[in-house]
Short mmCIF file of C-alpha atoms in Angstrom, two decimals:
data_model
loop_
_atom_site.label_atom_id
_atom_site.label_comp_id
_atom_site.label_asym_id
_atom_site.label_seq_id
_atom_site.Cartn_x
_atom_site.Cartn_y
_atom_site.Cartn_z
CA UNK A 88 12.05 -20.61 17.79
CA UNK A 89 9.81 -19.38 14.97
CA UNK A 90 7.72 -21.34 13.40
CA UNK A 91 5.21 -20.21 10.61
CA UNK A 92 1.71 -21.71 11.45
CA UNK A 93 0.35 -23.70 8.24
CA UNK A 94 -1.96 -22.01 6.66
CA UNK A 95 -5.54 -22.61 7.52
CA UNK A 96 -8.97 -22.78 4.99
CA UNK A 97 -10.43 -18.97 5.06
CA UNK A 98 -13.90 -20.03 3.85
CA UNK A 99 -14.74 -22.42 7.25
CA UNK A 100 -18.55 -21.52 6.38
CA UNK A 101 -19.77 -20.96 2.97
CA UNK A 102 -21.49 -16.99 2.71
CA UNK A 103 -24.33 -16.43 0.05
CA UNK A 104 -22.73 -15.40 -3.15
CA UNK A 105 -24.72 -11.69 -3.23
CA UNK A 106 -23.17 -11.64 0.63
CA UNK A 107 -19.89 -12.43 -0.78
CA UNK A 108 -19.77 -10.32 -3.67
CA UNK A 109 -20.98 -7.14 -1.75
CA UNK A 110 -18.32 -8.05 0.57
CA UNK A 111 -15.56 -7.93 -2.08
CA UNK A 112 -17.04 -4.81 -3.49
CA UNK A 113 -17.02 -2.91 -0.27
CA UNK A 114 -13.42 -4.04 0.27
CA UNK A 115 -12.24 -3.25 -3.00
CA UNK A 116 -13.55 0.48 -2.73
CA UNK A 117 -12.48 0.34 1.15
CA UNK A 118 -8.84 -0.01 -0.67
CA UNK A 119 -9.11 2.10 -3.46
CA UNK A 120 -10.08 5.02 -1.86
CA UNK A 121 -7.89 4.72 1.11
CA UNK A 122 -5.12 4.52 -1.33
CA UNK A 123 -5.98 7.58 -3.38
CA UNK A 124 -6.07 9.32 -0.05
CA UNK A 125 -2.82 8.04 0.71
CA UNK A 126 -1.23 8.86 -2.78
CA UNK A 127 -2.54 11.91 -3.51
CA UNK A 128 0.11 13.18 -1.02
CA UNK A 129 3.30 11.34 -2.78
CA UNK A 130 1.98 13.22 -5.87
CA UNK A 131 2.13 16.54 -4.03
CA UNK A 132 5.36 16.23 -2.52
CA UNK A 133 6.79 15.51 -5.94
CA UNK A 134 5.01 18.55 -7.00
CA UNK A 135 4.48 21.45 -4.79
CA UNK A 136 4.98 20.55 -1.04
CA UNK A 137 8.43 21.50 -0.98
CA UNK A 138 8.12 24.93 -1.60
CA UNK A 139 4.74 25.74 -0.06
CA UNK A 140 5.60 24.06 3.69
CA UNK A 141 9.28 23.53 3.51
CA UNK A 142 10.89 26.71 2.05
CA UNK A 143 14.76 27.16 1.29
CA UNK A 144 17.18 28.60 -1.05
CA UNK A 145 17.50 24.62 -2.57
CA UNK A 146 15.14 23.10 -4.77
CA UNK A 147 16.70 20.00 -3.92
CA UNK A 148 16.79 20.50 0.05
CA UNK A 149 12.91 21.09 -0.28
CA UNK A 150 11.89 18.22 -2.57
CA UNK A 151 14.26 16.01 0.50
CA UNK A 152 12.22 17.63 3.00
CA UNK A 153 8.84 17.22 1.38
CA UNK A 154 9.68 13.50 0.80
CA UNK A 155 10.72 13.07 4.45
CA UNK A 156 7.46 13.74 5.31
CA UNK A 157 6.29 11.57 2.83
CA UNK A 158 8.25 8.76 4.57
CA UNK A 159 6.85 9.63 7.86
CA UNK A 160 3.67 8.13 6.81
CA UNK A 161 4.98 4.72 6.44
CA UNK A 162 7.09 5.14 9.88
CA UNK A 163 3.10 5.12 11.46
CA UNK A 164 1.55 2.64 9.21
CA UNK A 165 3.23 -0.43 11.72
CA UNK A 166 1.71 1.57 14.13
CA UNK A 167 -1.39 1.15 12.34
CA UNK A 168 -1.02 -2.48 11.60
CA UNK A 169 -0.50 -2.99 15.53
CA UNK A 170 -3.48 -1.36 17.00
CA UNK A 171 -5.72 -2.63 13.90
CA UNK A 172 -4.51 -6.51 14.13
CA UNK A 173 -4.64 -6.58 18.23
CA UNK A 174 -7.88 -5.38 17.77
CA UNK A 175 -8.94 -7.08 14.48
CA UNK A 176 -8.03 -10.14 15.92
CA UNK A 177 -10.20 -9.53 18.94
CA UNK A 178 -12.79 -7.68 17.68
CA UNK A 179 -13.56 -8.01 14.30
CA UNK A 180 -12.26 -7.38 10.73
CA UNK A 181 -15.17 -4.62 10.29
CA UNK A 182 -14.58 -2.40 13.28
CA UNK A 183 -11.23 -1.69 12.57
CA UNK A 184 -11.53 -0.99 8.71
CA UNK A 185 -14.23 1.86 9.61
CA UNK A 186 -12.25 3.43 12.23
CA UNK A 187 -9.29 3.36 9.73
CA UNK A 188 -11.31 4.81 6.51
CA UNK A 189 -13.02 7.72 9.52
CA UNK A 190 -9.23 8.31 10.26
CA UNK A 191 -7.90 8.74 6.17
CA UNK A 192 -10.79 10.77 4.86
CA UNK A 193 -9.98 13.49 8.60
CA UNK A 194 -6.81 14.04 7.92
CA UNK A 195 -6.53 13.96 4.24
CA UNK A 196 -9.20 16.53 4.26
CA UNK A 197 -7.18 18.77 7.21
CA UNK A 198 -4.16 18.28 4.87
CA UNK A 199 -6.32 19.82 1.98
CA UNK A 200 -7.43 23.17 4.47
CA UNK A 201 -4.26 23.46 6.10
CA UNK A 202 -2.60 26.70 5.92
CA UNK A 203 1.23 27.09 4.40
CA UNK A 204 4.54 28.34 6.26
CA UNK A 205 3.86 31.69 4.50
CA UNK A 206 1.02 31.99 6.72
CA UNK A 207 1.30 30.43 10.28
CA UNK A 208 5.08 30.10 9.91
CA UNK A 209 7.01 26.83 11.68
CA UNK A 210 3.22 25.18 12.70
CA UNK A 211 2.41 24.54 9.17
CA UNK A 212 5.13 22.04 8.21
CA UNK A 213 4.58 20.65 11.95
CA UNK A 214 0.60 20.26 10.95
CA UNK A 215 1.52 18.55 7.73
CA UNK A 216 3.78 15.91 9.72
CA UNK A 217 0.79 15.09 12.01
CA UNK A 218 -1.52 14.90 9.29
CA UNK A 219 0.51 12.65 7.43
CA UNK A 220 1.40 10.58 10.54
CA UNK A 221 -2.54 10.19 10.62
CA UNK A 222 -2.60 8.82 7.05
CA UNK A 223 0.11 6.43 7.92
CA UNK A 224 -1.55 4.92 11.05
CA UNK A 225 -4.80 4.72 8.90
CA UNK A 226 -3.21 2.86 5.62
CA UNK A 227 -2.15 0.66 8.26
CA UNK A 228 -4.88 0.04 9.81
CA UNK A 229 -6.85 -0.40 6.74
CA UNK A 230 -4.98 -3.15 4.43
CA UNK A 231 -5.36 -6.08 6.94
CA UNK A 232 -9.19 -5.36 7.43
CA UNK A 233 -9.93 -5.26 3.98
CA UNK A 234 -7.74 -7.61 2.90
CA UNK A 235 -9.13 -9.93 5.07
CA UNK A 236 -12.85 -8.87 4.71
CA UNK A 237 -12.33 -10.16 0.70
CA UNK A 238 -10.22 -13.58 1.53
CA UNK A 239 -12.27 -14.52 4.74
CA UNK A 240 -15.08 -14.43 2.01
CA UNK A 241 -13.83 -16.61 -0.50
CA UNK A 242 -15.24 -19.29 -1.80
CA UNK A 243 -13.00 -22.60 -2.24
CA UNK A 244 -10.37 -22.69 -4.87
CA UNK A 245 -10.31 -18.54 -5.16
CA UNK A 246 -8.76 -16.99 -2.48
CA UNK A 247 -6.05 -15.69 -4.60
CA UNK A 248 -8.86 -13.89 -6.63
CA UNK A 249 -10.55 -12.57 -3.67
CA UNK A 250 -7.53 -10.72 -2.48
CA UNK A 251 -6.62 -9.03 -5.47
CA UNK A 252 -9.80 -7.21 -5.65
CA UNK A 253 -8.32 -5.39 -2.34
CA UNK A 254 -5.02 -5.18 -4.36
CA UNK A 255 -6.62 -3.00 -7.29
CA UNK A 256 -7.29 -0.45 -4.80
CA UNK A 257 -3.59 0.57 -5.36
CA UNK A 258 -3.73 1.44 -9.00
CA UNK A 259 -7.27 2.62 -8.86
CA UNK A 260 -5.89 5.29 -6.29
CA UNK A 261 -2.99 5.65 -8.63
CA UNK A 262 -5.26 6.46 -11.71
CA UNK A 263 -7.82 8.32 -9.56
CA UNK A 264 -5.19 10.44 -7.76
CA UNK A 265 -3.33 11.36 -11.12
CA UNK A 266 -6.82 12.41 -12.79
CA UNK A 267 -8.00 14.55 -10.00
CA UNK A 268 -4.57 16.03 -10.37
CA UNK A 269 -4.47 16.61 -14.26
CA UNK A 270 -7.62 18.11 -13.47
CA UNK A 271 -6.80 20.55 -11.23
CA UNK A 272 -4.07 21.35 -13.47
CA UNK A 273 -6.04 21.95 -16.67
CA UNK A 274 -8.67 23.90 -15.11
CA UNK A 275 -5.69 26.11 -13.32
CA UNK A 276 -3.17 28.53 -13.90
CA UNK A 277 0.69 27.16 -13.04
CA UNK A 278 0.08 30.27 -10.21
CA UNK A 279 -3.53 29.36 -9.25
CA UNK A 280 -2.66 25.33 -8.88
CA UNK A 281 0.32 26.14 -6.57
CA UNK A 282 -1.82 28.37 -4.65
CA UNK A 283 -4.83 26.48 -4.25
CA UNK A 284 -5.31 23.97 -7.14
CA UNK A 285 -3.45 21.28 -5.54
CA UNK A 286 -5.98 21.09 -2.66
CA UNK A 287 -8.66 20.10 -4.46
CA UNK A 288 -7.89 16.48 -4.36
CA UNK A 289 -7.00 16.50 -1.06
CA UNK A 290 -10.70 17.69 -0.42
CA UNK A 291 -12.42 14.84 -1.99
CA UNK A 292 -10.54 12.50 1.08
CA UNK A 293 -14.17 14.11 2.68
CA UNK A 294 -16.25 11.51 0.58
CA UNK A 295 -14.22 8.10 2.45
CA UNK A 296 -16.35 9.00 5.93
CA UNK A 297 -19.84 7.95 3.34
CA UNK A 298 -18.27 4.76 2.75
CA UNK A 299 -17.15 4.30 6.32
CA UNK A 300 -21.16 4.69 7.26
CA UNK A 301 -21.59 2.33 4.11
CA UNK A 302 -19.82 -0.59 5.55
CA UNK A 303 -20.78 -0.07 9.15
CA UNK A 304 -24.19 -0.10 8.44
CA UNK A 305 -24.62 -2.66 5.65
CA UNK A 306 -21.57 -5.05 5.61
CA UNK A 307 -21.18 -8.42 8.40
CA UNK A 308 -18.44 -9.58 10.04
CA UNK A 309 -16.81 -12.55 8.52
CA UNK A 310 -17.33 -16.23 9.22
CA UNK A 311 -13.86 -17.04 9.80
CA UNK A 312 -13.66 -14.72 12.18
CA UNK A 313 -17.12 -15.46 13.86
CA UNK A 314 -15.86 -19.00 14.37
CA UNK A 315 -12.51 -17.65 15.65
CA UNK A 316 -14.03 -15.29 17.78
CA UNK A 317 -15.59 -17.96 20.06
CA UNK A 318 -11.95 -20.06 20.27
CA UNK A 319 -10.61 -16.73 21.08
CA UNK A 320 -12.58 -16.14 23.48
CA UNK A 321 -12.35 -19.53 25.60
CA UNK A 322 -8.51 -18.84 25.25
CA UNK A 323 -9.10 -15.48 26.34
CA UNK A 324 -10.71 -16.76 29.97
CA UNK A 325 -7.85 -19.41 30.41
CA UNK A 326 -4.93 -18.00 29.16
CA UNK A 327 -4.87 -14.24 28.55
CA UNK A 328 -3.80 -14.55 25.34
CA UNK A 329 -2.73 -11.39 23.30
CA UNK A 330 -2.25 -11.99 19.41
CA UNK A 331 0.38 -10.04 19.09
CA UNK A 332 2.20 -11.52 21.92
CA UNK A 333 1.83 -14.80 19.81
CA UNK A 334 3.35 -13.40 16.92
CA UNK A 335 6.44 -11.76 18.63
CA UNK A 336 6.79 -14.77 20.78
CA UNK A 337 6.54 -17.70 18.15
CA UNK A 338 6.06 -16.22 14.89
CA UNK A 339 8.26 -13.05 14.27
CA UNK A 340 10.46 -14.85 11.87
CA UNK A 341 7.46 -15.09 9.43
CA UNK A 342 6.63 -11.49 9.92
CA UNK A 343 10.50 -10.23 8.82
CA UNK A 344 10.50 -13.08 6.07
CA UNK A 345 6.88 -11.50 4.82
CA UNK A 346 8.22 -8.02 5.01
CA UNK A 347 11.66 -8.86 3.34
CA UNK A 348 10.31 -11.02 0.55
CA UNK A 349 7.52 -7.39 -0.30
CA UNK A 350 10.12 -4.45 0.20
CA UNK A 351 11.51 -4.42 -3.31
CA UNK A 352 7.71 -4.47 -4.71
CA UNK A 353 6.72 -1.55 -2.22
CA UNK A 354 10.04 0.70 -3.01
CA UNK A 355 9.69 0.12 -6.62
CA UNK A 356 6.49 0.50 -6.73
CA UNK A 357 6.60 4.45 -4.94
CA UNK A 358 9.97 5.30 -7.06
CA UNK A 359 7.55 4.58 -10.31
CA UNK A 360 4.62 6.85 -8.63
CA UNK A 361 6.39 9.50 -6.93
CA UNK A 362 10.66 9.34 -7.07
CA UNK A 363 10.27 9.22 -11.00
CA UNK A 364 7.76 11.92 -11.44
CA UNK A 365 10.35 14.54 -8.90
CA UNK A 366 13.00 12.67 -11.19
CA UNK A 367 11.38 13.72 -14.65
CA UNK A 368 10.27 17.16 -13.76
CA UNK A 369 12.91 18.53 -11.80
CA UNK A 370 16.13 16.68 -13.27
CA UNK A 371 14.96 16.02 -17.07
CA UNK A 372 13.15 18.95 -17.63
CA UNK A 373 9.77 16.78 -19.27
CA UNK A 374 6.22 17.93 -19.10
CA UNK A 375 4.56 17.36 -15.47
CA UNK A 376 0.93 17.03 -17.08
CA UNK A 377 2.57 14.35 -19.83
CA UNK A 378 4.57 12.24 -16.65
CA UNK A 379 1.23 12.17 -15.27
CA UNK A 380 -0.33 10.92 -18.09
CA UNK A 381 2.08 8.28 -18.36
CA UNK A 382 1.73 7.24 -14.74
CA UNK A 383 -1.70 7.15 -15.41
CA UNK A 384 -2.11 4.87 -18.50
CA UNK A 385 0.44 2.69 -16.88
CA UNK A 386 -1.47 1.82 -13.87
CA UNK A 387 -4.87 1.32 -15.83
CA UNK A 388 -2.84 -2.01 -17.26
CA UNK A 389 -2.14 -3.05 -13.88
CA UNK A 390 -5.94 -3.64 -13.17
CA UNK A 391 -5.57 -6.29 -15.64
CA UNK A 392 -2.95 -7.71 -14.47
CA UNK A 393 -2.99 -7.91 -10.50
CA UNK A 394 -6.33 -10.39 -10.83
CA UNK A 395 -4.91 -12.53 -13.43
CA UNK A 396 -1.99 -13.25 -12.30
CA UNK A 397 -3.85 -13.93 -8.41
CA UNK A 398 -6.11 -16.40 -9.70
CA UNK A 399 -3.02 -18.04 -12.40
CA UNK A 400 -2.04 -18.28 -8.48
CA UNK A 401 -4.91 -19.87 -7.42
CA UNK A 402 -3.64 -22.74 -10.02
CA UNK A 403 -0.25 -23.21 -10.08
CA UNK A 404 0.55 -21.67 -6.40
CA UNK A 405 1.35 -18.26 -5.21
CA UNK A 406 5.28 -18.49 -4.46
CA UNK A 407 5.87 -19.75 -8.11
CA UNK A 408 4.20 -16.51 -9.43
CA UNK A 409 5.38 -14.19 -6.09
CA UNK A 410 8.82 -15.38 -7.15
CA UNK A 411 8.63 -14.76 -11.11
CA UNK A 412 7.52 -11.53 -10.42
CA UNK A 413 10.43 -10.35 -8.30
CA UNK A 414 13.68 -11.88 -10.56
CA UNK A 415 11.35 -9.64 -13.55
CA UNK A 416 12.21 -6.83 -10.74
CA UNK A 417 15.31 -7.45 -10.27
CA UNK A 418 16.25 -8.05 -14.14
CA UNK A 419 14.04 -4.63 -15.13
CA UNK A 420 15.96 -2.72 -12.76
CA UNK A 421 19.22 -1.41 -15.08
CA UNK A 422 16.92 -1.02 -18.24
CA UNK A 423 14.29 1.06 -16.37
CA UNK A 424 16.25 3.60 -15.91
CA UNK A 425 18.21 3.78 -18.98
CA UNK A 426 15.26 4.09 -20.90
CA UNK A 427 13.98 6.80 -18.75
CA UNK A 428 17.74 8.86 -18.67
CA UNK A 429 16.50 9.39 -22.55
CA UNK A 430 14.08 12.21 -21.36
CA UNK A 431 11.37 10.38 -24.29
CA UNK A 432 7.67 10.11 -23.22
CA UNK A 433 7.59 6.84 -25.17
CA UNK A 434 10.78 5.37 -23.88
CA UNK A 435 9.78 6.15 -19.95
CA UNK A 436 5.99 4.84 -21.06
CA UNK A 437 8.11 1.43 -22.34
CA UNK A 438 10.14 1.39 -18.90
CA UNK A 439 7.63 1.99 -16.50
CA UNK A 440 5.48 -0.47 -17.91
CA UNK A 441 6.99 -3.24 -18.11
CA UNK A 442 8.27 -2.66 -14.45
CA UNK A 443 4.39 -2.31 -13.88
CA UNK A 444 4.00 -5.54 -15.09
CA UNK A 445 6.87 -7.07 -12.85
CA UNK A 446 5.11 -5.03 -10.08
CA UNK A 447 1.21 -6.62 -10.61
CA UNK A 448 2.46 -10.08 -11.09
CA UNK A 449 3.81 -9.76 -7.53
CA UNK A 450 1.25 -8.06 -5.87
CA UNK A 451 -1.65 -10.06 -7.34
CA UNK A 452 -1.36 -13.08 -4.89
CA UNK A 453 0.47 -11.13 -2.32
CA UNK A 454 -2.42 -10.82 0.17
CA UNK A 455 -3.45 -14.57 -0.14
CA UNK A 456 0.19 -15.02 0.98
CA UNK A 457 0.20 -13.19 3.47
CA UNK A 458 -3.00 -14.29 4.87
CA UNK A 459 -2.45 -17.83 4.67
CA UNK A 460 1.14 -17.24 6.50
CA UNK A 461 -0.99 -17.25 9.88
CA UNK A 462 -3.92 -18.62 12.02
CA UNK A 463 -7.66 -16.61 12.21
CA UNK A 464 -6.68 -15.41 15.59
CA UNK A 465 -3.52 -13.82 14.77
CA UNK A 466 -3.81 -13.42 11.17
CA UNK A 467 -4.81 -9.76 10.97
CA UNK A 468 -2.01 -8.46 13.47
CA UNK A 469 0.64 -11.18 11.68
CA UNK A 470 -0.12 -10.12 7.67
CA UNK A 471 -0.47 -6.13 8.39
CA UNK A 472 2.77 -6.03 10.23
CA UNK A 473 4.29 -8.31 7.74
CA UNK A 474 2.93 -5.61 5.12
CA UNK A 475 3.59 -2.18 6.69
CA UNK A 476 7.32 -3.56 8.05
CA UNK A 477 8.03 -3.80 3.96
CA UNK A 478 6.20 -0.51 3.75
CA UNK A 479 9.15 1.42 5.81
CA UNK A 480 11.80 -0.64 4.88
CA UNK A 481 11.04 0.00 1.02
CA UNK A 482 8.41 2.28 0.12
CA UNK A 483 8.50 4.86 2.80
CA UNK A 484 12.22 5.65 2.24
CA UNK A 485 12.63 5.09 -1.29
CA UNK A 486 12.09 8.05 -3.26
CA UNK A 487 14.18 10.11 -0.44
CA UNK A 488 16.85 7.14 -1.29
CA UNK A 489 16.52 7.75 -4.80
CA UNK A 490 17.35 11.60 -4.66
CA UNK A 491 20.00 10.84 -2.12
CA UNK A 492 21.46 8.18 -4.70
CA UNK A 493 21.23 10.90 -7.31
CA UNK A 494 22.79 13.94 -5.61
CA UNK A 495 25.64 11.74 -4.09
CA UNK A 496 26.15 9.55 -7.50
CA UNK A 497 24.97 12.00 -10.12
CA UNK A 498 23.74 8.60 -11.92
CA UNK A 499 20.54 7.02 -11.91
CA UNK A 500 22.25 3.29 -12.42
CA UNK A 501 22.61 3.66 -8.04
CA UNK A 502 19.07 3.56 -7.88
CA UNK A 503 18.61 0.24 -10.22
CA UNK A 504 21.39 -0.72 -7.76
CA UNK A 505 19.22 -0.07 -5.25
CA UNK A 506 16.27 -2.20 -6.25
CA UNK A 507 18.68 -5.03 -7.14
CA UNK A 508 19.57 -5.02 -3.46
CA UNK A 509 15.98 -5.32 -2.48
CA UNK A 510 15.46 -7.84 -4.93
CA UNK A 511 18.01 -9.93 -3.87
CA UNK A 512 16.90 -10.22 -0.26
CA UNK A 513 13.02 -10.32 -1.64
CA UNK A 514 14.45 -13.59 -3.47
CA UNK A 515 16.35 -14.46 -0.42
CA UNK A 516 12.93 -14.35 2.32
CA UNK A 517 10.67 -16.04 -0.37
CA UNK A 518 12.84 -19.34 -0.61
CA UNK A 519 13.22 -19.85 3.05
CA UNK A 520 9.04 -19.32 3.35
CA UNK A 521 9.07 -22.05 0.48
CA UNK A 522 11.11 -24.29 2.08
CA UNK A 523 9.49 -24.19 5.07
CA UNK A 524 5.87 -24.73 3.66
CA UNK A 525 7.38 -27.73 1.82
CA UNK A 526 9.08 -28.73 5.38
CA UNK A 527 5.67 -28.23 6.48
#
């Protein structure tokens, strides 16, 4: 039977506060980068991918293609979460969030030099999915160590804080990502960008492997883990114990319930980024520099908001605010998307931020959540699978969802539908974890 552990004090010693806010800092640009890395390719699948790696007579059939790939990504990132959180939990937060940034900045940079189908034929779509299979298992690897790197950290009473620095990675690689890619765009030709523009910002992935050497060399393991490590280790000589043997054996329940209650923030979150910007460009005919733009100046309000409303969870409790923020999904979901079926810059700037909004209030205390779902020992393996299972169930396969919805529907009210869904089992997995922490 599952049973979710109680969740356990991440601060057991108290760092120095220049310690702790170096910590946080390294985290937070351990996230942000990995996430441009990671986002840079949603924004050229949207864009150019298609028809560079996955030719046909079909615009459509291309865009389907490129997005495929784009899901493949999150198919690895459990992958990622596995190996990272066995490890992690055995090893150290540190190790694993090095070998996970080394990973990123490789193949985001081979991704960036590749050559297209016009050139080496079949191997260069086959390339691209092993590149971006590479990303995947390195997102995955990533979010648990530096998630936990920031909590682990915390000082009493802010743990909710803590982990939304690692949660602004997301819209930092959102803003970054867009710029580099307005860039490239200004400073191009339509002809030049499609035939090498668009690999400039896959060539700045190069700069992650400095801030892999960065934290190797200048940032400590955590104390939690430190005083784990040594009640791992006894158990280790008497028992064998695996951590993720633990969690499939006694706490699985917890993982699904984490996953379910994130999906509809993950999938809502990429058809925003990525299904919306395919959606504009392709279907309503509006300005890819001005969707950009949009996407941009949305996400910069969503640095705001993910720390407020973590530490307004710090306060008042992370389901209340986990919970507000998905019904706002849920209840966004229909007027989204009219708004944006006007084809107005102002109307989808209206839409997609107030779904932003919905999206940061979530996501704020999110990794607190998570983390205090499980025990030191298994708590990297337990909150990255709990993450990267709502990764593929939602964000991996939702903007190839949403142009499936659209092509079989020809309305964009089946993809609201579609988020409602998610919603409603988000809703669903968050009461049962609330009524077993008040069981508890």
């Amino acid at each position: 039977m599952d049973t979710a552990p109680s969740a356990q004090p991440l601060n057991a010693t108290t760092p120095a506060a220049p310690n702790r806010r170096r910590v946080a800092t390294a985290a937070a640009l351990a996230s942000a980068v990995e996430w441009y890395d990671y986002f840079v390719f949603g924004i050229a699948a949207a864009l150019v991918l298609g028809d560079l790696y996955f030719p046909s007579g079909s615009p459509t059939a291309g865009v389907l293609a490129s997005f495929a790939t784009f899901a493949v990504g999150f198919l690895a990132r459990p992958i990622g979460g596995i190996v990272a959180g066995q490890l992690g939990d055995k090893r150290g937060r540190k190790p694993m969030l090095v070998l996970a940034l080394t990973l990123m900045g490789l193949a985001t940079t081979g991704i960036g030099l590749l050559p297209t189908y016009e050139t080496i034929g079949v191997a260069a779509p086959v390339l691209l999915v092993l590149l971006r299979v590479a990303q995947g298992v390195a997102v995955g690897a990533q979010w648990g160590g530096a998630m936990l790197l920031a909590t682990e950290y915390a000082p009493e009473g802010k743990r909710g804080v803590y982990g939304s620095v690692v949660q602004l990675g997301v819209p930092i690689g959102v803003v970054t990502a867009n710029s580099v890619f307005l860039l490239a765009g200004a400073f191009t030709t339509d002809g030049a960008f499609s035939a090498w523009g668009w690999r400039l910002p896959f060539l700045v992935g190069v700069f992650v492997l400095a801030l892999a050497w960065y934290i190797h060399t200048r940032v400590e393991e955590t104390p939690e883990f430190r005083e784990a490590e040594k009640a791992l280790a006894e158990k280790e000589r008497t028992e064998q114990a695996s951590p993720l043997r633990t969690i499939l054996r006694d706490h699985l329940g917890t993982v699904f319930l984490a996953g379910g209650s994130f999906a509809v923030n993950t999938a809502t979150f990429y058809i925003l980024i990525t299904g919306i910007l395919d959606y504009t460009t392709r279907e309503l005919d509006m300005d890819k520099g001005a969707v950009l733009t949009v996407s941009l100046c949305v996400s910069l309000t969503q640095l705001v908001l993910i720390p407020a409303s973590a530490a307004l969870s710090d306060k008042v409790g992370r389901i209340r605010i986990y919970t507000f923020g998905a019904v706002g999904i849920a209840l966004w979901a229909v007027p989204l998307f009219l708004l944006i079926d006007t084809g107005s810059l102002l109307w989808l700037a209206v839409g997609t931020f107030v779904a932003s909004c919905f999206l940061s209030i979530m996501y704020g205390p999110q990794a607190a959540l998570f983390a205090e779902l499980f025990t030191p020992e298994m708590r990297y393996t337990g909150a990255s699978l709990g993450y990267q299972i709502a990764a593929v169930g939602g964000g991996g396969l939702a903007p190839f969802v949403m142009v499936l919805l659209l092509e079989a529907t020809g309305t964009s009210m089946a993809v609201s539908g579609y988020i409602i869904v998610l919603a409603v089992i988000a809703l669903g997995s968050i009461k049962v974890l609330a009524d077993r922490a008040r069981s508890r």
